[in-house]
XYZ file of C-alpha atoms in Angstrom:
655
model
C 119.059 122.931 114.611
C 116.398 121.816 117.274
C 117.343 118.855 118.753
C 118.427 120.042 122.274
C 119.713 116.120 123.355
C 118.710 113.142 123.423
C 117.312 111.131 126.304
C 118.395 107.472 126.337
C 115.905 104.991 128.476
C 117.065 102.033 127.834
C 120.328 101.017 125.838
C 120.444 97.357 124.815
C 122.306 94.059 123.193
C 119.774 93.025 120.112
C 119.077 89.409 118.486
C 121.096 88.368 122.231
C 124.357 89.523 121.005
C 124.312 87.819 117.616
C 127.160 89.093 115.582
C 126.652 90.324 112.262
C 129.769 89.402 109.760
C 132.762 92.104 109.995
C 130.570 94.295 111.858
C 129.917 92.475 114.916
C 127.265 92.726 117.820
C 124.025 96.304 117.555
C 122.506 97.595 120.066
C 119.836 99.146 120.567
C 119.390 102.917 122.058
C 115.764 104.040 123.423
C 115.065 107.330 123.989
C 112.761 111.070 123.532
C 114.661 113.353 121.182
C 113.862 116.362 123.377
C 113.734 119.775 120.641
C 113.326 123.883 120.600
C 112.670 125.207 117.573
C 113.529 128.839 116.675
C 110.262 130.060 114.739
C 111.369 132.603 113.803
C 114.191 131.350 111.757
C 113.490 131.159 107.453
C 113.818 127.204 107.012
C 110.599 126.903 109.732
C 108.295 129.479 108.319
C 107.037 126.805 105.460
C 105.774 124.615 108.983
C 101.993 125.459 108.526
C 101.052 127.446 111.443
C 104.344 127.920 113.116
C 103.081 131.782 114.584
C 100.389 129.561 116.526
C 102.683 127.705 118.169
C 103.166 128.201 122.273
C 106.824 130.005 122.597
C 108.441 129.632 125.518
C 110.136 132.126 128.034
C 112.785 132.207 125.370
C 110.780 132.888 122.609
C 111.383 128.491 121.502
C 108.790 125.614 120.398
C 108.903 123.109 122.722
C 108.327 119.362 121.346
C 109.548 115.516 121.875
C 109.753 112.389 119.872
C 110.605 108.573 120.630
C 113.524 108.194 118.736
C 114.977 104.213 118.447
C 118.743 103.594 117.145
C 120.415 99.863 115.906
C 124.023 100.884 115.407
C 127.631 98.750 115.415
C 127.567 98.529 118.212
C 131.651 99.027 117.702
C 131.812 102.200 116.232
C 133.810 101.711 114.359
C 133.256 98.658 111.785
C 130.299 100.912 111.069
C 129.882 101.743 107.385
C 129.338 106.027 108.149
C 126.268 105.880 106.671
C 122.603 106.254 108.409
C 119.211 104.964 107.122
C 117.024 106.472 108.008
C 113.622 104.550 107.959
C 110.085 107.097 108.501
C 107.883 104.734 110.214
C 104.805 104.462 109.081
C 101.593 104.957 111.417
C 104.516 104.308 114.382
C 105.915 100.828 112.966
C 109.225 99.916 112.027
C 108.615 98.806 107.813
C 112.148 99.154 106.728
C 113.357 95.750 108.065
C 110.758 93.198 105.503
C 112.088 95.848 103.494
C 115.683 95.112 103.090
C 115.883 92.227 105.704
C 113.560 89.975 104.292
C 111.710 90.400 108.365
C 108.315 89.411 109.261
C 105.484 92.029 110.274
C 103.940 90.967 113.636
C 100.469 90.812 114.307
C 98.673 93.873 115.336
C 97.033 93.336 118.600
C 94.712 95.877 120.692
C 97.958 98.360 122.836
C 100.908 95.756 122.529
C 102.958 96.991 119.769
C 104.665 93.484 117.865
C 108.140 92.340 118.143
C 111.465 93.611 115.830
C 111.929 90.801 113.783
C 115.950 91.778 112.803
C 115.419 88.981 109.472
C 117.990 88.129 107.783
C 120.169 90.623 108.854
C 121.183 92.471 105.344
C 121.284 96.255 106.511
C 123.884 95.168 110.225
C 125.567 93.166 108.540
C 126.680 96.221 105.843
C 127.351 98.118 108.846
C 124.099 100.547 108.530
C 122.520 102.728 111.576
C 119.253 102.777 111.207
C 117.048 105.507 112.861
C 113.753 105.878 113.818
C 111.709 108.900 115.270
C 108.095 109.523 116.054
C 107.069 111.932 113.317
C 103.024 111.482 113.784
C 100.591 112.643 116.941
C 98.713 110.580 115.589
C 100.203 107.469 115.833
C 98.100 104.479 118.303
C 99.150 105.366 121.435
C 100.561 101.626 122.112
C 103.421 101.013 124.266
C 106.873 100.174 121.109
C 104.966 102.418 118.723
C 107.232 105.962 117.585
C 105.068 109.118 118.460
C 105.280 112.992 118.015
C 104.580 114.515 121.196
C 103.623 117.970 119.999
C 102.113 121.623 121.518
C 98.042 122.047 120.295
C 97.548 124.743 118.617
C 95.657 127.917 119.720
C 94.417 131.678 118.538
C 94.110 134.192 121.138
C 95.126 131.676 123.288
C 91.925 129.561 122.376
C 91.863 125.983 120.865
C 92.145 125.574 117.737
C 88.793 124.313 115.493
C 88.144 123.336 112.148
C 86.693 121.187 109.412
C 88.001 118.189 108.557
C 87.315 115.394 106.292
C 87.700 111.535 106.631
C 86.783 107.958 105.367
C 86.156 105.087 106.212
C 85.592 101.810 104.299
C 84.811 99.021 107.052
C 85.294 95.154 106.515
C 81.738 93.860 108.036
C 78.322 95.748 108.462
C 78.838 97.564 111.821
C 76.963 100.101 113.463
C 79.327 102.381 114.957
C 83.063 103.864 113.787
C 85.419 106.314 115.236
C 86.801 109.154 113.141
C 90.011 107.964 112.952
C 91.560 106.140 110.426
C 93.507 102.681 111.768
C 93.261 103.062 114.848
C 95.123 106.480 114.932
C 93.646 109.365 117.547
C 90.174 111.344 116.418
C 90.022 114.771 116.189
C 86.879 114.918 118.489
C 83.739 115.668 116.473
C 83.716 120.358 117.707
C 79.705 120.432 118.362
C 77.509 116.414 119.454
C 74.814 118.127 117.753
C 76.519 120.343 114.877
C 74.336 120.478 111.987
C 76.500 121.486 109.300
C 78.471 118.159 109.717
C 77.683 115.736 106.697
C 77.751 112.076 106.613
C 78.183 110.867 102.083
C 78.932 107.964 100.761
C 80.148 106.361 97.626
C 80.778 102.916 95.443
C 84.028 103.549 93.555
C 86.137 106.096 94.973
C 85.739 108.332 91.811
C 81.429 109.022 91.977
C 79.878 111.502 93.602
C 78.764 111.515 97.631
C 75.750 111.174 97.812
C 74.700 112.561 101.786
C 73.196 110.418 103.813
C 69.682 112.833 106.150
C 72.143 113.913 108.899
C 68.886 112.547 111.139
C 69.663 108.456 110.341
C 73.263 109.498 112.204
C 74.428 110.859 115.322
C 78.091 111.412 116.840
C 77.855 108.439 120.071
C 78.897 105.393 120.830
C 77.228 102.778 122.123
C 79.798 100.809 124.716
C 76.915 97.916 125.014
C 74.043 99.201 127.239
C 73.495 102.192 126.020
C 74.011 104.694 123.079
C 75.143 107.821 124.751
C 77.237 111.279 122.862
C 80.328 110.964 122.210
C 82.654 113.984 119.596
C 84.968 109.988 118.709
C 82.682 108.566 116.837
C 79.839 107.821 114.653
C 76.352 105.361 115.029
C 73.503 104.620 112.160
C 71.372 102.793 113.681
C 70.218 101.371 110.203
C 74.637 100.423 109.556
C 77.601 100.841 107.922
C 77.904 98.228 104.831
C 81.020 96.912 104.574
C 83.126 97.636 101.411
C 81.436 100.478 101.517
C 83.001 103.784 101.230
C 82.355 106.622 103.625
C 82.942 110.564 103.744
C 82.448 112.811 106.628
C 83.446 116.175 107.434
C 82.590 117.982 110.447
C 84.207 120.808 112.372
C 86.525 119.392 114.996
C 89.124 121.594 118.079
C 92.235 119.854 118.843
C 94.541 120.423 116.321
C 98.746 119.799 117.288
C 101.708 121.783 114.508
C 101.275 118.987 111.612
C 104.577 119.685 110.171
C 106.472 119.479 113.395
C 107.200 116.484 111.884
C 108.843 117.651 109.075
C 111.073 119.410 111.242
C 111.662 116.919 114.047
C 113.406 114.530 110.900
C 115.731 117.106 109.222
C 116.606 118.024 112.583
C 118.004 114.378 114.214
C 119.401 113.330 111.164
C 121.502 116.460 110.975
C 121.518 116.691 113.673
C 123.625 112.403 114.482
C 125.499 113.779 110.625
C 127.074 116.690 111.547
C 127.249 117.531 115.470
C 130.390 117.286 117.878
C 128.612 116.454 120.744
C 129.606 114.499 123.365
C 126.173 112.794 123.979
C 125.508 111.939 120.191
C 124.931 107.800 119.638
C 126.864 108.099 116.487
C 130.393 108.967 117.642
C 129.951 112.067 115.205
C 131.411 109.221 112.252
C 129.074 109.936 109.787
C 129.564 109.742 105.930
C 125.918 109.598 104.824
C 122.432 109.055 105.376
C 119.617 107.572 103.524
C 116.243 107.857 104.059
C 114.062 105.353 103.071
C 109.549 105.443 103.776
C 106.445 102.943 102.612
C 103.120 103.883 101.564
C 101.981 106.235 103.830
C 105.488 107.041 105.179
C 106.621 107.470 101.616
C 104.257 109.775 100.301
C 106.054 111.746 104.098
C 109.037 112.374 102.107
C 107.695 113.635 99.229
C 106.695 115.717 101.222
C 110.006 116.241 102.749
C 110.695 116.724 99.077
C 108.190 119.081 97.570
C 108.925 121.555 100.237
C 112.217 121.090 100.762
C 113.058 119.685 104.276
C 117.020 118.252 103.414
C 118.320 120.836 104.380
C 119.971 123.100 107.752
C 120.301 126.292 110.243
C 123.612 125.672 108.451
C 122.144 125.216 105.005
C 124.049 121.681 105.227
C 121.972 118.642 103.532
C 120.624 116.219 105.312
C 119.718 113.351 103.386
C 122.126 112.170 100.729
C 119.964 109.807 99.418
C 116.174 109.301 99.886
C 113.546 106.491 98.931
C 109.703 107.581 98.376
C 108.187 103.398 98.163
C 104.683 102.789 96.740
C 104.046 105.562 97.983
C 102.357 106.725 94.338
C 101.965 109.927 92.884
C 100.879 111.301 96.581
C 101.799 113.605 99.314
C 99.786 113.899 102.528
C 98.420 115.593 105.418
C 101.847 116.289 106.879
C 101.892 120.388 107.296
C 97.867 120.664 107.904
C 95.968 121.804 110.680
C 94.294 118.862 111.434
C 95.901 116.586 109.267
C 95.717 113.487 109.278
C 98.684 111.861 108.601
C 96.935 107.568 107.668
C 94.808 109.402 105.007
C 96.544 107.392 101.981
C 93.746 108.901 98.950
C 92.975 110.763 96.510
C 90.320 111.164 96.833
C 90.108 111.998 100.410
C 93.577 114.066 100.633
C 94.320 117.958 98.999
C 97.738 116.936 97.913
C 98.116 115.027 94.830
C 99.215 117.295 92.350
C 102.085 117.887 92.105
C 103.235 114.426 91.128
C 106.004 114.363 88.243
C 109.208 116.015 89.475
C 109.220 118.530 86.753
C 107.063 121.647 86.542
C 104.034 120.454 84.392
C 100.037 121.327 83.860
C 97.694 120.400 86.342
C 94.715 119.343 84.802
C 92.493 121.585 84.806
C 95.906 124.173 84.173
C 96.241 127.343 86.236
C 98.834 126.527 87.714
C 102.499 124.927 86.929
C 104.787 122.742 88.991
C 106.755 119.618 90.804
C 107.324 117.707 93.429
C 111.847 118.350 92.766
C 110.893 122.044 92.056
C 112.675 123.830 95.589
C 115.961 120.428 95.328
C 116.705 122.061 91.672
C 115.913 125.702 92.149
C 118.776 125.535 95.528
C 121.146 122.870 93.296
C 120.826 119.979 95.861
C 122.656 117.053 95.169
C 120.380 115.036 97.194
C 119.821 111.569 94.300
C 115.790 110.946 94.702
C 114.304 106.995 93.405
C 110.762 106.915 93.440
C 110.130 102.705 93.194
C 106.269 101.618 93.363
C 104.030 97.881 91.888
C 102.106 97.683 89.482
C 99.668 98.545 92.692
C 99.897 101.807 93.125
C 99.277 101.834 89.350
C 96.316 100.263 89.214
C 95.312 102.513 92.573
C 95.263 105.389 89.961
C 97.770 107.702 91.630
C 101.810 106.056 90.191
C 101.814 106.182 86.075
C 101.439 110.704 87.258
C 104.916 110.873 88.707
C 105.967 110.310 84.824
C 103.465 111.354 82.376
C 101.000 114.411 81.986
C 98.659 114.337 84.553
C 95.735 114.225 81.644
C 98.338 111.378 80.994
C 99.302 111.422 77.155
C 103.441 112.605 76.937
C 105.866 110.932 78.532
C 107.988 112.892 81.295
C 112.194 112.434 81.541
C 113.092 112.300 85.345
C 115.015 115.550 86.572
C 118.957 113.457 86.576
C 119.613 113.669 89.905
C 116.913 111.195 90.743
C 115.125 107.273 88.943
C 111.690 105.612 88.404
C 111.352 102.482 89.412
C 108.162 100.055 88.505
C 108.833 96.910 90.348
C 107.118 94.952 87.426
C 103.536 92.446 88.722
C 103.566 93.128 92.074
C 101.382 94.311 94.506
C 102.133 96.643 98.155
C 104.313 94.540 99.965
C 106.268 91.565 99.848
C 104.109 88.679 98.940
C 102.395 86.362 101.417
C 104.476 82.843 100.757
C 102.313 80.257 100.755
C 100.241 81.684 99.131
C 96.648 82.735 101.074
C 93.307 84.666 100.203
C 93.178 86.566 103.158
C 96.164 89.028 104.911
C 96.383 88.001 108.773
C 97.399 91.492 109.650
C 94.257 93.314 108.856
C 92.042 90.401 107.755
C 91.232 91.402 104.428
C 90.396 89.150 101.742
C 90.677 88.513 98.133
C 89.052 86.703 95.629
C 91.674 85.059 94.600
C 95.537 84.025 96.017
C 97.379 86.677 97.560
C 99.769 88.214 95.525
C 103.142 85.555 96.738
C 106.578 87.635 94.776
C 108.568 89.344 97.400
C 110.740 92.051 96.459
C 113.045 92.509 98.759
C 115.358 90.352 96.335
C 115.133 94.385 94.392
C 114.867 96.805 97.055
C 118.257 95.412 98.876
C 120.300 95.513 94.752
C 118.446 99.727 94.574
C 119.550 99.922 97.867
C 123.054 99.170 96.700
C 122.635 101.662 93.852
C 121.268 104.340 95.755
C 124.851 104.107 97.387
C 126.480 103.798 95.159
C 125.555 106.697 93.321
C 126.140 108.260 96.936
C 128.896 107.247 97.719
C 130.944 106.602 95.135
C 129.257 108.440 92.118
C 128.712 105.282 90.119
C 125.525 106.234 87.690
C 122.302 103.604 88.687
C 120.683 101.501 85.916
C 118.647 104.180 83.869
C 114.527 104.740 85.257
C 112.409 101.574 84.273
C 108.859 102.334 83.903
C 105.904 102.255 81.570
C 105.814 104.454 78.903
C 103.224 105.995 75.692
C 105.967 106.142 74.517
C 107.301 102.974 73.965
C 103.526 101.354 74.296
C 104.052 100.085 77.255
C 101.957 102.644 79.224
C 97.549 101.493 78.651
C 94.309 102.947 79.748
C 93.897 100.021 81.752
C 90.354 99.027 80.462
C 92.028 97.954 77.240
C 93.295 95.564 79.121
C 90.289 93.565 79.687
C 90.035 91.961 76.449
C 93.720 89.500 77.680
C 92.673 89.149 81.143
C 89.408 87.880 79.853
C 91.761 84.162 79.005
C 92.655 84.050 82.946
C 90.646 82.210 85.211
C 90.138 85.569 87.576
C 87.284 88.005 87.394
C 88.892 91.975 86.001
C 87.719 94.381 87.790
C 84.002 96.375 86.456
C 85.438 99.878 87.223
C 88.637 101.546 87.161
C 88.448 103.820 89.836
C 89.944 107.290 88.238
C 91.956 109.859 89.991
C 90.325 113.474 90.170
C 91.159 116.899 90.712
C 89.317 117.106 93.869
C 89.153 121.957 95.133
C 89.816 121.985 98.574
C 90.231 125.819 98.851
C 93.063 127.738 97.733
C 95.470 126.851 100.772
C 96.158 123.166 100.409
C 97.332 122.921 104.556
C 94.326 124.865 105.990
C 91.200 123.629 104.208
C 89.135 126.301 103.288
C 85.787 123.835 101.010
C 84.055 120.713 102.867
C 83.710 118.719 101.465
C 86.279 119.009 98.412
C 84.383 119.698 95.300
C 84.924 117.337 92.244
C 86.877 118.285 89.073
C 88.597 116.884 85.975
C 89.536 113.067 86.224
C 93.635 112.890 85.758
C 94.866 110.530 82.995
C 95.961 107.175 84.928
C 97.689 105.066 83.325
C 99.245 101.129 84.012
C 101.159 98.669 82.246
C 100.985 96.299 79.732
C 100.540 92.506 80.239
C 102.199 89.451 77.779
C 98.853 86.640 76.963
C 100.031 85.401 80.418
C 98.498 88.668 81.953
C 102.463 89.934 83.203
C 103.091 93.137 83.510
C 105.270 93.715 80.582
C 107.247 97.732 82.023
C 109.622 97.514 84.561
C 111.974 95.631 86.660
C 111.119 91.984 86.159
C 111.745 90.340 88.804
C 113.112 86.055 87.936
C 109.436 84.885 88.818
C 107.683 86.805 86.779
C 110.085 86.339 83.575
C 110.523 82.949 84.118
C 107.047 82.696 85.856
C 104.455 79.251 87.507
C 101.653 81.578 87.335
C 100.022 84.861 87.146
C 100.607 87.984 89.075
C 99.097 90.419 89.576
C 98.899 94.269 91.389
C 95.435 94.078 92.249
C 93.047 91.152 93.118
C 88.895 91.863 94.611
C 87.981 91.908 97.565
C 86.352 88.904 98.714
C 81.694 88.925 99.011
C 83.445 88.085 102.760
C 84.413 91.513 102.968
C 82.219 93.488 101.297
C 82.591 95.213 97.738
C 83.130 92.778 95.904
C 83.203 94.686 92.849
C 85.833 96.791 93.916
C 89.986 96.497 93.781
C 91.177 95.720 97.525
C 93.541 98.371 98.131
C 91.399 101.841 97.017
C 91.381 102.086 100.527
C 94.217 100.735 102.523
C 97.260 98.850 101.004
C 96.868 97.783 97.850
C 96.756 94.127 97.794
C 97.988 91.599 94.355
C 96.696 88.559 92.628
C 98.560 85.070 92.758
C 96.590 83.011 90.020
C 98.733 79.285 88.917
C 98.997 78.050 85.958
C 97.007 74.436 85.883
C 99.900 71.440 86.470
C 99.119 69.504 81.909
C 97.436 70.302 79.312
C 93.601 68.942 79.706
C 93.899 69.315 83.623
C 92.004 73.317 83.038
C 89.886 72.986 78.863
C 88.441 77.084 79.894
C 92.029 77.699 80.756
C 93.981 78.903 78.004
C 96.969 79.723 79.018
C 100.173 76.946 78.170
C 100.802 74.392 81.284
C 103.682 74.349 83.361
C 104.868 70.631 82.049
C 104.221 73.007 78.290
C 106.629 76.121 79.478
C 109.483 73.593 81.410
C 110.508 69.808 80.516
C 112.393 69.823 84.125
C 111.864 70.781 87.422
C 116.217 71.155 86.596
C 114.813 73.255 83.291
C 112.966 75.719 85.676
C 115.430 76.132 88.642
C 118.352 76.190 85.628
C 116.899 78.955 83.167
C 115.602 81.257 86.545
C 119.862 80.604 87.253
C 120.701 82.027 83.995
C 117.781 85.234 84.326
C 119.084 86.098 87.868
C 122.411 86.641 86.703
C 121.396 88.141 84.460
C 119.773 90.354 86.469
C 122.872 91.020 88.859
C 125.013 92.050 85.637
C 122.252 95.156 85.352
C 122.806 95.807 89.278
C 118.551 95.098 90.438
C 120.328 92.144 91.836
C 122.630 90.851 94.301
C 124.760 88.332 94.358
C 124.255 88.013 97.521
C 120.879 86.930 96.600
C 121.469 84.114 94.232
C 120.746 81.785 96.255
C 117.415 82.291 98.054
C 116.046 83.172 94.844
C 116.919 79.964 93.429
C 115.650 78.364 96.962
C 112.882 80.206 97.071
C 112.394 78.719 92.735
C 112.504 75.542 94.460
C 109.311 75.969 96.960
C 107.462 77.919 94.633
C 108.071 74.300 91.945
C 107.390 72.250 94.451
C 104.000 73.796 95.368
C 102.873 74.608 91.732
C 102.824 70.913 90.291
C 102.166 69.136 93.888
């Protein structure tokens, strides 16, 4: 393994010494992981540009990364299991997903404090691990970053073409050449005449080029307009909601793929090393990986390239959960890789989406995400988890169907595919609001209010039992072509016409994008647009709630229509467009009317018609939740919480 040592910078007891069940107190270790990687090892040769990374006098590659570890003060009280959280753009995410913790609001220059939430992971005794794996995370104190060397050829920095997309929330004249405040790749030449700026109404549209003389690489600092390689400026302005794409010559490429190797080698060290400085005390039996959205796509790339074994051919992660990653991967091993990119319209890594080999939409290739795992006979267990939002984004169904959407595909025996019915990209917001404070995104309807974190806790327990006790988990739950629950989204227009919400005028299907013959060293920019993939979504009932997948009690015993999609509000531009075609998809909550005659235009049965009383409603919730516990999609741990949340929802929607 390449990990040399962990330089401990800080060690502190968390939550003022709070006792977490039988596990006791937890501490956080904050440090810097130092790596010395051998570029000649076969397992490292899959790192793009490995031959162009500077080496030391011993012929090794030196780099480092931020590392945070939360573990029991008394390591003997741990459950001897790691859960590794692939940080999302430098931010910790598993605490919000498994501990129901709130995610702090980002302000310039300050990373939000960790909220421990309900402490579930601590009570279970897990060792929680985070590592900086991305070079381009914002340089903000508290965010986790990778510090890797700059690539060079013959002693000179590498330049090359790069492709980015932006969608402003308001009319602006200038945009930084990065996504979500990330460190941009600067333009090699601010007078680059070959640079191309274009725009689209929808992701699957052909781009419309903007004349080069209409824009420039420049920044207005409030006093004057100056050339700047990190910004683009257009006098007529960039319009709210419009999708803009730019391709240009950049410089300063770093070894993006070292993030994959660092993840592999840190976990191998924590799991297997008997080094006296190992914070885990060499008391780890199993390791699990978890990633959300962008970091879930990182795990799909990790799986596809099979970084899941170390230099002694030992398994790194025993279980992996790529969550709300859809069918995509990303630029995690690419020259000029931009880790923040998240759309099939601007990344090369959409195919293969399914785990088993299948033809691409334009044939010519046949590949599967887990093929290298299969050939190596890896015993690692995989849960692919998505909400309806990733289906409406256009890529999640490609996990379990052929590329044209005509037939179902079976998941490999060591994997499962789970769909969280009628949920949006992240846990729901309560009480309902139409605006997300984190980024100011505003929807035409209330945002989806279903808190699916109880389902995530149950799935984690199922994965753990599968790995550590050989207890088979429930079968996959997702829309299927064979039983008619997977449908073309355009076929749902009639059903949604009966619900007081506007249906999207257009559904964007992913297209085959030709970036050249090598997805890791991009040759063709802007890409050529090819055939459309056959994306599907779950069918819905007469209330507009999804039929397929794991149904949260709020979906099965509803007080509202819960959709995984929402339309952008006119305040943020493009009100014809689904939220999340750039960024995280947001869903809707459309409450039922209270009484039958409250709104004659709303044909959905009222709350009064559905339930005779609050007591009856809560009894139905309780009965259904108990059934979910038996089916292993809910824990007894969450029963009381579900009932309390349901009572709150009843009071809110009937007041």
